[in-house]
Amino acid sequence: MVTRGGRRRVTIADVASRAQVSTTAVSKVLRDAYGVSPAMKERVRAAIEELGYRPHAAARAMRGRTFTVGVMLPHLRNPFFADIVDGLTDELSGTGYQAILVQGGSTQKAEKAAMDALVDRQVDGILLVAPLLARARLEEVARQVPVVVLGRHERSPHFDAVFDDDETGAELVVNHLIELGHRRIAHITHQDNSTARPGDLLHVIRADTYRRVMREHGLEDEIAVATTYYSEEGGYDGAQELLRRPSRPTAIFAGADQAAFGVLAAAHDAGLSVPGDLSVAGYDNTKLAALPNISLTSIDQPGVVMGGTAGRLLRERIEGRTTAVRFSVGPSLIVRRSTAAPADLPEA
Amino acid sequence: MVTRGGRRRVTIADVASRAQVSTTAVSKVLRDAYGVSPAMKERVRAAIEELGYRPHAAARAMRGRTFTVGVMLPHLRNPFFADIVDGLTDELSGTGYQAILVQGGSTQKAEKAAMDALVDRQVDGILLVAPLLARARLEEVARQVPVVVLGRHERSPHFDAVFDDDETGAELVVNHLIELGHRRIAHITHQDNSTARPGDLLHVIRADTYRRVMREHGLEDEIAVATTYYSEEGGYDGAQELLRRPSRPTAIFAGADQAAFGVLAAAHDAGLSVPGDLSVAGYDNTKLAALPNISLTSIDQPGVVMGGTAGRLLRERIEGRTTAVRFSVGPSLIVRRSTAAPADLPEA
DNA sequence: ATGAAAGCGCTAACAC
DNA sequence: GTGTTAGCGCTTTCAT
């Protein structure tokens, strides 16, 4: 390593000699372990304070905990992820744990590398947000370090799961559109690069539920799905494709707000008014959805609660819990001005 | 630590015995260091492959590099940050370096803790995005580990700086509005909790430039600044305040797109049309600004380039460069439909 | 209650 | 070109 100018780091030995005790004693005080007298504890604390000592995480990692939890996010473009991280950070604050984030990307290879990076850095626990890898791969990691998976519905004995009830959420949206009088309701879903069981992936659940509800209302012939991406571009492309079809949809349910924004753009560019010519609904209830110019009907997921819960479950696992926990939150429909009765029908 | 079920991690010793060489040899191959024959290199590579060996980052951290760079972001809500991280990740890909992110928060205390967390984890370099701490504090860290600061204009001998020319950017916006015929142009700036020299902070530069350009055009009496936050809520509150003032502005220049979105919402709620009754401009040219329903005039900053450059500078510093580099990128004005000539004036 | 000492996985002197 | 070995800063037996 390049030698830096800075003076040598304060180590546990410095603290020990300052406090006139052994390094063992200092270590015990640091971890609040058994076997130090109050007086000694006080002396050590004072020395730590005076020297501005902070434990060296890498050195700790060689023996015990790093007091670090790793979070893998697919990317940083969905504000919903920010809620998750805020919830987690909140839950962790005061516990001495620090969250570090890595970007998983959109390929399984990149995701594996990101996960390995966390394992190699010896984090005490890992939160995986909407991972792509097959369950077996996740369990492989879960065998080495406590894992919580957020956004997948899997039931695994080796890791905990935190998710929103995507089936209910999708149902709420499709029912809402049907109640408004729509029949030609289309859906935009996400093209994944995943080897997970499809039924465990949130976008697959949303799409399947869309199909099921359509069928339940005798609308099987109107089912139209565009498979692009949960992104602005994906929504734009998907909407363009759907709007070109012979029987143009009167409503589009995009599986995520980000995609719904693209749908709004495509509608605009096609000269269609929303909701006059086309109703649009999203999922996630991001802040932007509430902007008056957008006013997007969406499904609210309590991201902060989900992130906080994930943090708590991770801490429990780090403390020794080995039985799996699944935590599901209930979504709610937020109706805004982007959805209305179709034009060719009388108002309700 | 809780003992996990997983089998023991593969270590360098396992690789060495499998390849029938010393651990030194393996270490050398790993780091592409001098002094290994091609034949031996081949044997070692094969053994690594067969055993699925990955170096233990924490152990490396005790002696040499961790091949990790740390990034501190204030929060995850600005998509511009995603561009920066993408640029960095791109630049780092293939070099063996992994980026880990931590959230700095909005207080200096939280920011210090986040920075310390990176230092304690022995990252090889740190990228600080729009930090709040005083220059002296940043230099303290820079003495221990290579640092690049993104988004501050500081000239320090101890760290590199990457920033956008905020003065030019703000000039472009204000001049654009003046050319359209506006006189009552207001500005929304960010309330920081910083002890940095004000002149080094991007939001202060944008606000000061706004004032200067206004004065240069004889509009000093029209200067109106609301100090809230670069966020949707901040923009909303700031706009409300500005629109309540006796001589209502005909244009608002928000220092960031996020805040401009809030301005659009406030305008809508006040029954004002954009750009009919009020022109609105932002800064950052986030993707949402391009959505037809928003169509926000903004300043484009090449976030990917900035992040990539930061990564390159960091690598150079890690390799031994000690002289400071400053890298400034040029902003450009993107005119959209949120700005137009004020209503009470004849069209140009 | 306290401390000496071994050792976590790796790198870098240094010897051969 | 190759291997031996001494630590890096901590935690954890295990004596005392």
CSV table of N, CA and C in Angstrom, one decimal, chain A residues 1-2 4-7 9 54-59 61-68 73 76-77 79 81-83 85-86 89 98-103 112-114 116-117 119-122 124 140 142-146 158 232-233 261-262 264-265 268-269 287-288 291-294 317-321 337, chain B residues 1-2 4-7 9 54-59 61-68 73 76-77 79 81-83 85-86 89 98-103 112-114 116-117 119-122 124 140 142-146 158 232-233 261-262 264-265 268-269 287-288 291-294 317-321 337:
chain,number,residue,atom,x,y,z
A,1,MET,N,0.8,-1.2,0.0
A,1,MET,CA,0.0,0.0,0.0
A,1,MET,C,0.9,1.2,0.0
A,2,VAL,N,0.4,2.3,-0.6
A,2,VAL,CA,1.0,3.5,-0.6
A,2,VAL,C,1.0,4.0,0.8
A,4,ARG,N,0.8,6.5,3.6
A,4,ARG,CA,0.1,7.9,3.7
A,4,ARG,C,0.8,8.7,4.7
A,5,GLY,N,0.7,10.0,4.6
A,5,GLY,CA,1.4,10.9,5.5
A,5,GLY,C,0.9,10.8,7.0
A,6,GLY,N,-0.4,10.5,7.1
A,6,GLY,CA,-1.0,10.6,8.4
A,6,GLY,C,-0.3,9.8,9.5
A,7,ARG,N,-0.4,10.2,10.7
A,7,ARG,CA,0.2,9.5,11.8
A,7,ARG,C,-0.5,8.2,12.0
A,9,ARG,N,-2.5,5.0,13.1
A,9,ARG,CA,-3.8,4.8,13.7
A,9,ARG,C,-3.7,4.4,15.1
A,54,ARG,N,-11.0,4.3,17.5
A,54,ARG,CA,-12.1,3.6,16.9
A,54,ARG,C,-11.6,2.2,16.5
A,55,PRO,N,-12.4,1.2,16.8
A,55,PRO,CA,-11.9,-0.2,16.4
A,55,PRO,C,-11.7,-0.3,14.9
A,56,HIS,N,-10.7,-1.0,14.5
A,56,HIS,CA,-10.4,-1.3,13.1
A,56,HIS,C,-11.3,-2.4,12.6
A,57,ALA,N,-12.2,-2.1,11.8
A,57,ALA,CA,-13.2,-3.1,11.3
A,57,ALA,C,-12.6,-4.3,10.7
A,58,ALA,N,-11.5,-4.0,9.9
A,58,ALA,CA,-10.9,-5.1,9.2
A,58,ALA,C,-10.3,-6.1,10.1
A,59,ALA,N,-9.7,-5.6,11.2
A,59,ALA,CA,-9.0,-6.4,12.2
A,59,ALA,C,-10.1,-7.2,12.9
A,61,ALA,N,-12.8,-8.1,11.7
A,61,ALA,CA,-13.4,-9.1,10.8
A,61,ALA,C,-12.6,-10.4,10.8
A,62,MET,N,-11.3,-10.3,11.2
A,62,MET,CA,-10.5,-11.5,11.2
A,62,MET,C,-11.0,-12.5,12.3
A,63,ARG,N,-11.5,-12.0,13.4
A,63,ARG,CA,-11.9,-12.8,14.5
A,63,ARG,C,-13.5,-12.9,14.7
A,64,GLY,N,-14.0,-11.7,14.9
A,64,GLY,CA,-15.5,-11.7,15.3
A,64,GLY,C,-16.3,-10.9,14.3
A,65,ARG,N,-17.2,-10.1,14.8
A,65,ARG,CA,-18.1,-9.3,14.0
A,65,ARG,C,-17.5,-8.1,13.4
A,66,THR,N,-18.1,-7.6,12.3
A,66,THR,CA,-17.6,-6.4,11.8
A,66,THR,C,-18.6,-5.2,12.1
A,67,PHE,N,-19.7,-5.6,12.7
A,67,PHE,CA,-20.8,-4.6,12.9
A,67,PHE,C,-21.2,-3.9,11.6
A,68,THR,N,-21.2,-4.6,10.6
A,68,THR,CA,-21.6,-4.1,9.3
A,68,THR,C,-22.7,-5.0,8.7
A,73,LEU,N,-28.6,-3.5,-3.8
A,73,LEU,CA,-29.8,-3.0,-4.5
A,73,LEU,C,-29.5,-3.2,-6.0
A,76,LEU,N,-29.9,2.4,-8.3
A,76,LEU,CA,-30.2,3.5,-7.4
A,76,LEU,C,-31.3,4.4,-8.0
A,77,ARG,N,-32.0,3.9,-9.0
A,77,ARG,CA,-32.9,4.8,-9.7
A,77,ARG,C,-34.4,4.8,-9.2
A,79,PRO,N,-36.8,5.5,-6.3
A,79,PRO,CA,-36.9,6.1,-5.0
A,79,PRO,C,-37.4,5.2,-3.9
A,81,PHE,N,-36.4,2.4,-3.2
A,81,PHE,CA,-35.2,1.8,-2.5
A,81,PHE,C,-34.7,2.7,-1.5
A,82,ALA,N,-34.8,4.0,-1.7
A,82,ALA,CA,-34.3,5.0,-0.7
A,82,ALA,C,-35.2,4.8,0.6
A,83,ASP,N,-36.4,4.6,0.4
A,83,ASP,CA,-37.3,4.3,1.6
A,83,ASP,C,-36.8,3.1,2.4
A,85,VAL,N,-33.8,1.8,2.4
A,85,VAL,CA,-32.6,2.1,3.1
A,85,VAL,C,-32.8,3.0,4.3
A,86,ASP,N,-33.7,3.9,4.2
A,86,ASP,CA,-33.9,4.8,5.3
A,86,ASP,C,-34.5,4.0,6.5
A,89,THR,N,-31.6,2.0,8.0
A,89,THR,CA,-30.7,2.8,8.7
A,89,THR,C,-31.2,3.2,10.0
A,98,GLN,N,-23.4,-0.6,11.0
A,98,GLN,CA,-23.4,0.3,9.9
A,98,GLN,C,-23.8,-0.4,8.6
A,99,ALA,N,-24.6,0.2,7.8
A,99,ALA,CA,-25.0,-0.4,6.5
A,99,ALA,C,-24.1,0.1,5.4
A,100,ILE,N,-23.7,-0.9,4.6
A,100,ILE,CA,-22.9,-0.5,3.4
A,100,ILE,C,-23.7,-1.1,2.2
A,101,LEU,N,-23.8,-0.3,1.1
A,101,LEU,CA,-24.6,-0.7,0.0
A,101,LEU,C,-23.7,-1.1,-1.2
A,102,VAL,N,-24.2,-2.0,-2.0
A,102,VAL,CA,-23.5,-2.3,-3.3
A,102,VAL,C,-24.6,-2.4,-4.3
A,103,GLN,N,-24.2,-2.1,-5.6
A,103,GLN,CA,-25.1,-2.2,-6.7
A,103,GLN,C,-25.1,-3.5,-7.3
A,112,LYS,N,-24.0,-11.7,-8.6
A,112,LYS,CA,-23.2,-12.6,-7.9
A,112,LYS,C,-21.9,-11.9,-7.4
A,113,ALA,N,-21.3,-11.1,-8.2
A,113,ALA,CA,-20.1,-10.4,-7.9
A,113,ALA,C,-20.4,-9.5,-6.7
A,114,ALA,N,-21.5,-8.8,-6.8
A,114,ALA,CA,-21.8,-7.8,-5.7
A,114,ALA,C,-22.1,-8.6,-4.4
A,116,ASP,N,-20.8,-11.5,-3.5
A,116,ASP,CA,-19.5,-12.0,-3.1
A,116,ASP,C,-18.7,-10.9,-2.4
A,117,ALA,N,-18.8,-9.7,-3.0
A,117,ALA,CA,-18.1,-8.6,-2.5
A,117,ALA,C,-18.5,-8.4,-1.0
A,119,VAL,N,-19.8,-10.7,1.1
A,119,VAL,CA,-19.4,-11.9,1.8
A,119,VAL,C,-17.9,-11.7,2.1
A,120,ASP,N,-17.1,-11.4,1.1
A,120,ASP,CA,-15.6,-11.3,1.2
A,120,ASP,C,-15.3,-10.2,2.2
A,121,ARG,N,-16.1,-9.2,2.4
A,121,ARG,CA,-15.9,-8.1,3.3
A,121,ARG,C,-16.4,-8.4,4.7
A,122,GLN,N,-16.8,-9.7,4.8
A,122,GLN,CA,-17.2,-10.2,6.1
A,122,GLN,C,-18.3,-9.4,6.8
A,124,ASP,N,-21.8,-8.8,8.7
A,124,ASP,CA,-22.4,-9.7,9.6
A,124,ASP,C,-23.8,-10.2,9.1
A,140,GLU,N,-27.0,-20.6,-0.7
A,140,GLU,CA,-25.6,-20.9,-0.6
A,140,GLU,C,-24.9,-19.7,0.3
A,142,ALA,N,-26.6,-17.7,2.2
A,142,ALA,CA,-27.3,-17.7,3.5
A,142,ALA,C,-26.7,-18.7,4.5
A,143,ARG,N,-26.0,-19.7,3.9
A,143,ARG,CA,-25.3,-20.7,4.8
A,143,ARG,C,-24.1,-20.1,5.4
A,144,GLN,N,-23.5,-19.0,4.7
A,144,GLN,CA,-22.3,-18.4,5.3
A,144,GLN,C,-22.6,-17.2,6.1
A,145,VAL,N,-23.7,-16.6,5.9
A,145,VAL,CA,-24.0,-15.3,6.6
A,145,VAL,C,-25.5,-15.1,6.6
A,146,PRO,N,-26.0,-14.5,7.7
A,146,PRO,CA,-27.5,-14.3,7.8
A,146,PRO,C,-28.0,-13.4,6.6
A,158,HIS,N,-33.7,-21.1,4.9
A,158,HIS,CA,-32.4,-20.6,5.2
A,158,HIS,C,-32.3,-19.1,5.3
A,232,GLU,N,-38.4,4.1,-17.1
A,232,GLU,CA,-39.0,5.0,-17.9
A,232,GLU,C,-39.0,4.6,-19.4
A,233,GLU,N,-37.9,4.2,-19.9
A,233,GLU,CA,-37.8,3.7,-21.3
A,233,GLU,C,-38.6,2.5,-21.5
A,261,PHE,N,-44.4,6.2,-15.7
A,261,PHE,CA,-44.0,7.5,-16.2
A,261,PHE,C,-43.7,7.5,-17.7
A,262,GLY,N,-43.1,6.4,-18.1
A,262,GLY,CA,-42.9,6.2,-19.5
A,262,GLY,C,-44.1,6.1,-20.3
A,264,LEU,N,-47.0,7.5,-19.6
A,264,LEU,CA,-47.5,8.8,-19.7
A,264,LEU,C,-46.9,9.6,-20.8
A,265,ALA,N,-45.6,9.4,-20.9
A,265,ALA,CA,-44.8,10.1,-22.0
A,265,ALA,C,-45.3,9.6,-23.3
A,268,HIS,N,-48.6,10.9,-24.3
A,268,HIS,CA,-48.5,12.3,-24.7
A,268,HIS,C,-48.0,12.4,-26.1
A,269,ASP,N,-47.0,11.6,-26.4
A,269,ASP,CA,-46.4,11.7,-27.7
A,269,ASP,C,-47.3,11.1,-28.8
A,287,LYS,N,-42.9,9.4,-4.7
A,287,LYS,CA,-43.3,10.8,-4.5
A,287,LYS,C,-43.7,11.5,-5.8
A,288,LEU,N,-43.0,11.1,-6.8
A,288,LEU,CA,-43.3,11.8,-8.1
A,288,LEU,C,-44.7,11.5,-8.5
A,291,LEU,N,-47.2,14.2,-7.7
A,291,LEU,CA,-47.1,15.6,-8.3
A,291,LEU,C,-48.3,15.8,-9.1
A,292,PRO,N,-48.9,17.0,-9.0
A,292,PRO,CA,-50.1,17.3,-9.7
A,292,PRO,C,-50.0,17.1,-11.2
A,293,ASN,N,-48.9,17.4,-11.8
A,293,ASN,CA,-48.8,17.2,-13.3
A,293,ASN,C,-48.8,15.8,-13.6
A,294,ILE,N,-48.5,14.9,-12.7
A,294,ILE,CA,-48.5,13.5,-13.0
A,294,ILE,C,-49.7,12.8,-12.4
A,317,ARG,N,-31.2,-12.6,13.4
A,317,ARG,CA,-30.4,-13.7,12.8
A,317,ARG,C,-29.0,-13.6,13.3
A,318,ILE,N,-28.4,-12.4,13.3
A,318,ILE,CA,-27.1,-12.3,13.8
A,318,ILE,C,-26.9,-12.7,15.2
A,319,GLU,N,-28.0,-12.4,16.0
A,319,GLU,CA,-28.0,-12.8,17.4
A,319,GLU,C,-28.2,-14.3,17.6
A,320,GLY,N,-28.5,-15.0,16.5
A,320,GLY,CA,-28.6,-16.5,16.6
A,320,GLY,C,-29.8,-17.2,16.1
A,321,ARG,N,-30.9,-16.4,15.8
A,321,ARG,CA,-32.1,-17.1,15.3
A,321,ARG,C,-31.7,-17.8,14.0
A,337,ARG,N,-55.6,11.2,-10.5
A,337,ARG,CA,-56.3,11.7,-11.7
A,337,ARG,C,-55.9,10.9,-13.0
B,1,MET,N,-18.6,-14.5,17.3
B,1,MET,CA,-19.6,-14.6,16.1
B,1,MET,C,-20.4,-15.9,16.2
B,2,VAL,N,-21.6,-15.8,15.7
B,2,VAL,CA,-22.4,-17.0,15.6
B,2,VAL,C,-21.7,-17.9,14.6
B,4,ARG,N,-21.6,-20.4,11.7
B,4,ARG,CA,-22.5,-20.7,10.7
B,4,ARG,C,-22.3,-22.1,10.2
B,5,GLY,N,-23.3,-22.7,9.6
B,5,GLY,CA,-23.2,-24.1,9.2
B,5,GLY,C,-22.1,-24.3,8.1
B,6,GLY,N,-21.9,-23.3,7.3
B,6,GLY,CA,-21.1,-23.5,6.0
B,6,GLY,C,-19.8,-24.0,6.3
B,7,ARG,N,-19.2,-24.8,5.3
B,7,ARG,CA,-17.9,-25.3,5.5
B,7,ARG,C,-16.9,-24.2,5.4
B,9,ARG,N,-14.1,-21.6,4.8
B,9,ARG,CA,-13.8,-20.8,3.7
B,9,ARG,C,-12.5,-21.3,3.1
B,54,ARG,N,-11.6,-17.1,-3.4
B,54,ARG,CA,-11.7,-15.7,-3.5
B,54,ARG,C,-11.0,-15.1,-2.3
B,55,PRO,N,-10.1,-14.1,-2.5
B,55,PRO,CA,-9.3,-13.5,-1.4
B,55,PRO,C,-10.3,-13.0,-0.3
B,56,HIS,N,-9.9,-13.1,0.9
B,56,HIS,CA,-10.6,-12.6,2.0
B,56,HIS,C,-10.3,-11.1,2.2
B,57,ALA,N,-11.2,-10.2,1.9
B,57,ALA,CA,-10.9,-8.8,1.9
B,57,ALA,C,-10.4,-8.3,3.2
B,58,ALA,N,-11.0,-8.8,4.3
B,58,ALA,CA,-10.6,-8.3,5.6
B,58,ALA,C,-9.2,-8.6,5.9
B,59,ALA,N,-8.8,-9.8,5.5
B,59,ALA,CA,-7.4,-10.2,5.7
B,59,ALA,C,-6.4,-9.4,4.9
B,61,ALA,N,-7.0,-6.4,4.1
B,61,ALA,CA,-7.0,-5.1,4.7
B,61,ALA,C,-5.9,-4.9,5.8
B,62,MET,N,-5.6,-6.1,6.4
B,62,MET,CA,-4.6,-6.0,7.5
B,62,MET,C,-3.2,-5.6,7.0
B,63,ARG,N,-2.9,-6.0,5.7
B,63,ARG,CA,-1.6,-5.7,5.2
B,63,ARG,C,-1.6,-4.7,4.1
B,64,GLY,N,-2.4,-5.0,3.1
B,64,GLY,CA,-2.3,-4.2,1.9
B,64,GLY,C,-3.6,-3.5,1.5
B,65,ARG,N,-3.9,-3.7,0.2
B,65,ARG,CA,-5.1,-3.0,-0.3
B,65,ARG,C,-6.3,-3.9,-0.1
B,66,THR,N,-7.5,-3.3,-0.1
B,66,THR,CA,-8.7,-4.0,0.0
B,66,THR,C,-9.4,-4.1,-1.3
B,67,PHE,N,-8.9,-3.3,-2.3
B,67,PHE,CA,-9.5,-3.2,-3.6
B,67,PHE,C,-11.0,-2.8,-3.5
B,68,THR,N,-11.1,-1.9,-2.6
B,68,THR,CA,-12.5,-1.3,-2.4
B,68,THR,C,-12.4,0.2,-2.4
B,73,LEU,N,-22.7,9.2,-0.3
B,73,LEU,CA,-23.8,10.0,-0.9
B,73,LEU,C,-24.6,10.6,0.2
B,76,LEU,N,-30.3,8.8,-1.3
B,76,LEU,CA,-30.4,8.1,-2.5
B,76,LEU,C,-31.6,8.6,-3.4
B,77,ARG,N,-32.0,9.8,-3.1
B,77,ARG,CA,-33.3,10.3,-3.7
B,77,ARG,C,-33.0,11.1,-5.0
B,79,PRO,N,-31.7,11.1,-8.7
B,79,PRO,CA,-31.3,10.2,-9.7
B,79,PRO,C,-29.9,10.6,-10.3
B,81,PHE,N,-27.3,11.1,-8.6
B,81,PHE,CA,-26.4,10.3,-7.9
B,81,PHE,C,-26.2,8.9,-8.6
B,82,ALA,N,-27.3,8.4,-9.1
B,82,ALA,CA,-27.2,7.1,-9.8
B,82,ALA,C,-26.3,7.2,-11.0
B,83,ASP,N,-26.3,8.3,-11.7
B,83,ASP,CA,-25.4,8.5,-12.8
B,83,ASP,C,-24.0,8.5,-12.4
B,85,VAL,N,-22.7,7.1,-9.7
B,85,VAL,CA,-22.3,5.8,-9.3
B,85,VAL,C,-22.1,4.9,-10.6
B,86,ASP,N,-23.0,5.1,-11.5
B,86,ASP,CA,-22.8,4.3,-12.8
B,86,ASP,C,-21.5,4.6,-13.5
B,89,THR,N,-18.7,3.0,-11.4
B,89,THR,CA,-18.7,1.5,-11.5
B,89,THR,C,-18.1,1.1,-12.8
B,98,GLN,N,-14.0,-2.7,-6.2
B,98,GLN,CA,-15.4,-2.8,-5.9
B,98,GLN,C,-15.8,-1.5,-5.2
B,99,ALA,N,-16.9,-0.9,-5.6
B,99,ALA,CA,-17.4,0.3,-4.9
B,99,ALA,C,-18.4,-0.1,-3.8
B,100,ILE,N,-18.3,0.4,-2.6
B,100,ILE,CA,-19.3,0.3,-1.6
B,100,ILE,C,-19.8,1.7,-1.2
B,101,LEU,N,-21.1,1.8,-1.0
B,101,LEU,CA,-21.7,3.1,-0.7
B,101,LEU,C,-22.2,3.2,0.7
B,102,VAL,N,-22.1,4.4,1.2
B,102,VAL,CA,-22.7,4.6,2.5
B,102,VAL,C,-23.5,5.9,2.4
B,103,GLN,N,-24.5,6.0,3.2
B,103,GLN,CA,-25.4,7.2,3.2
B,103,GLN,C,-24.9,8.2,4.2
B,112,LYS,N,-19.9,12.5,9.4
B,112,LYS,CA,-18.6,12.1,9.9
B,112,LYS,C,-18.6,10.6,10.2
B,113,ALA,N,-19.7,10.1,10.8
B,113,ALA,CA,-19.8,8.7,11.1
B,113,ALA,C,-19.7,7.9,9.8
B,114,ALA,N,-20.4,8.3,8.8
B,114,ALA,CA,-20.3,7.6,7.5
B,114,ALA,C,-18.9,7.5,7.0
B,116,ASP,N,-16.1,7.9,8.7
B,116,ASP,CA,-15.3,7.1,9.5
B,116,ASP,C,-15.5,5.6,9.2
B,117,ALA,N,-16.8,5.3,9.0
B,117,ALA,CA,-17.1,3.9,8.7
B,117,ALA,C,-16.3,3.4,7.5
B,119,VAL,N,-13.4,4.7,6.4
B,119,VAL,CA,-12.0,4.6,6.8
B,119,VAL,C,-11.7,3.4,7.7
B,120,ASP,N,-12.6,3.1,8.6
B,120,ASP,CA,-12.4,1.9,9.5
B,120,ASP,C,-12.5,0.6,8.7
B,121,ARG,N,-13.2,0.6,7.6
B,121,ARG,CA,-13.2,-0.6,6.8
B,121,ARG,C,-12.1,-0.6,5.8
B,122,GLN,N,-11.2,0.3,5.9
B,122,GLN,CA,-9.9,0.3,5.2
B,122,GLN,C,-10.1,0.3,3.7
B,124,ASP,N,-9.6,1.7,0.0
B,124,ASP,CA,-8.3,2.2,-0.6
B,124,ASP,C,-8.5,3.6,-1.1
B,140,GLU,N,-8.4,16.0,6.8
B,140,GLU,CA,-8.0,15.1,7.9
B,140,GLU,C,-8.1,13.6,7.3
B,142,ALA,N,-8.3,12.9,4.2
B,142,ALA,CA,-7.5,12.7,3.0
B,142,ALA,C,-6.0,12.4,3.3
B,143,ARG,N,-5.7,12.7,4.6
B,143,ARG,CA,-4.3,12.4,5.0
B,143,ARG,C,-4.1,10.9,5.2
B,144,GLN,N,-5.3,10.3,5.5
B,144,GLN,CA,-5.2,8.8,5.8
B,144,GLN,C,-5.5,8.0,4.6
B,145,VAL,N,-6.3,8.5,3.6
B,145,VAL,CA,-6.6,7.7,2.5
B,145,VAL,C,-7.0,8.6,1.3
B,146,PRO,N,-6.7,8.2,0.1
B,146,PRO,CA,-7.0,9.1,-1.1
B,146,PRO,C,-8.4,9.5,-1.1
B,158,HIS,N,-4.8,18.5,-0.7
B,158,HIS,CA,-4.8,17.1,-0.2
B,158,HIS,C,-5.8,16.2,-0.9
B,232,GLU,N,-38.5,17.8,-3.2
B,232,GLU,CA,-39.8,18.2,-3.6
B,232,GLU,C,-40.5,19.1,-2.6
B,233,GLU,N,-40.5,18.7,-1.3
B,233,GLU,CA,-41.1,19.5,-0.3
B,233,GLU,C,-40.5,20.9,-0.2
B,261,PHE,N,-39.6,20.3,-9.2
B,261,PHE,CA,-40.9,19.5,-9.2
B,261,PHE,C,-41.8,20.0,-8.2
B,262,GLY,N,-41.3,20.3,-7.0
B,262,GLY,CA,-42.2,20.9,-6.0
B,262,GLY,C,-42.7,22.2,-6.4
B,264,LEU,N,-43.5,23.1,-9.4
B,264,LEU,CA,-44.6,22.8,-10.4
B,264,LEU,C,-45.9,22.4,-9.6
B,265,ALA,N,-45.7,21.6,-8.5
B,265,ALA,CA,-46.8,21.2,-7.7
B,265,ALA,C,-47.5,22.4,-7.1
B,268,HIS,N,-49.4,24.5,-9.5
B,268,HIS,CA,-50.6,23.9,-9.8
B,268,HIS,C,-51.7,24.1,-8.7
B,269,ASP,N,-51.2,23.9,-7.5
B,269,ASP,CA,-52.2,24.1,-6.4
B,269,ASP,C,-52.6,25.5,-6.2
B,287,LYS,N,-33.9,12.5,-15.5
B,287,LYS,CA,-34.8,11.9,-16.6
B,287,LYS,C,-36.3,12.4,-16.5
B,288,LEU,N,-36.7,12.6,-15.3
B,288,LEU,CA,-38.1,13.0,-15.1
B,288,LEU,C,-38.4,14.4,-15.7
B,291,LEU,N,-39.9,14.2,-19.1
B,291,LEU,CA,-41.3,13.7,-19.3
B,291,LEU,C,-42.2,14.8,-19.8
B,292,PRO,N,-43.0,14.4,-20.8
B,292,PRO,CA,-43.8,15.4,-21.5
B,292,PRO,C,-44.7,16.2,-20.5
B,293,ASN,N,-45.2,15.5,-19.5
B,293,ASN,CA,-46.1,16.2,-18.5
B,293,ASN,C,-45.3,17.2,-17.7
B,294,ILE,N,-44.1,17.0,-17.6
B,294,ILE,CA,-43.2,17.9,-16.8
B,294,ILE,C,-42.5,18.9,-17.7
B,317,ARG,N,-4.6,8.3,-7.5
B,317,ARG,CA,-4.1,8.6,-6.2
B,317,ARG,C,-3.7,7.3,-5.5
B,318,ILE,N,-4.5,6.3,-5.7
B,318,ILE,CA,-4.2,5.0,-5.0
B,318,ILE,C,-2.8,4.5,-5.5
B,319,GLU,N,-2.6,4.8,-6.8
B,319,GLU,CA,-1.3,4.3,-7.4
B,319,GLU,C,-0.1,5.2,-7.0
B,320,GLY,N,-0.4,6.3,-6.3
B,320,GLY,CA,0.7,7.1,-5.8
B,320,GLY,C,0.7,8.6,-6.1
B,321,ARG,N,-0.2,9.1,-6.9
B,321,ARG,CA,-0.2,10.5,-7.2
B,321,ARG,C,-0.5,11.3,-5.9
B,337,ARG,N,-40.6,23.1,-22.2
B,337,ARG,CA,-41.9,23.9,-22.2
B,337,ARG,C,-42.2,24.5,-20.9
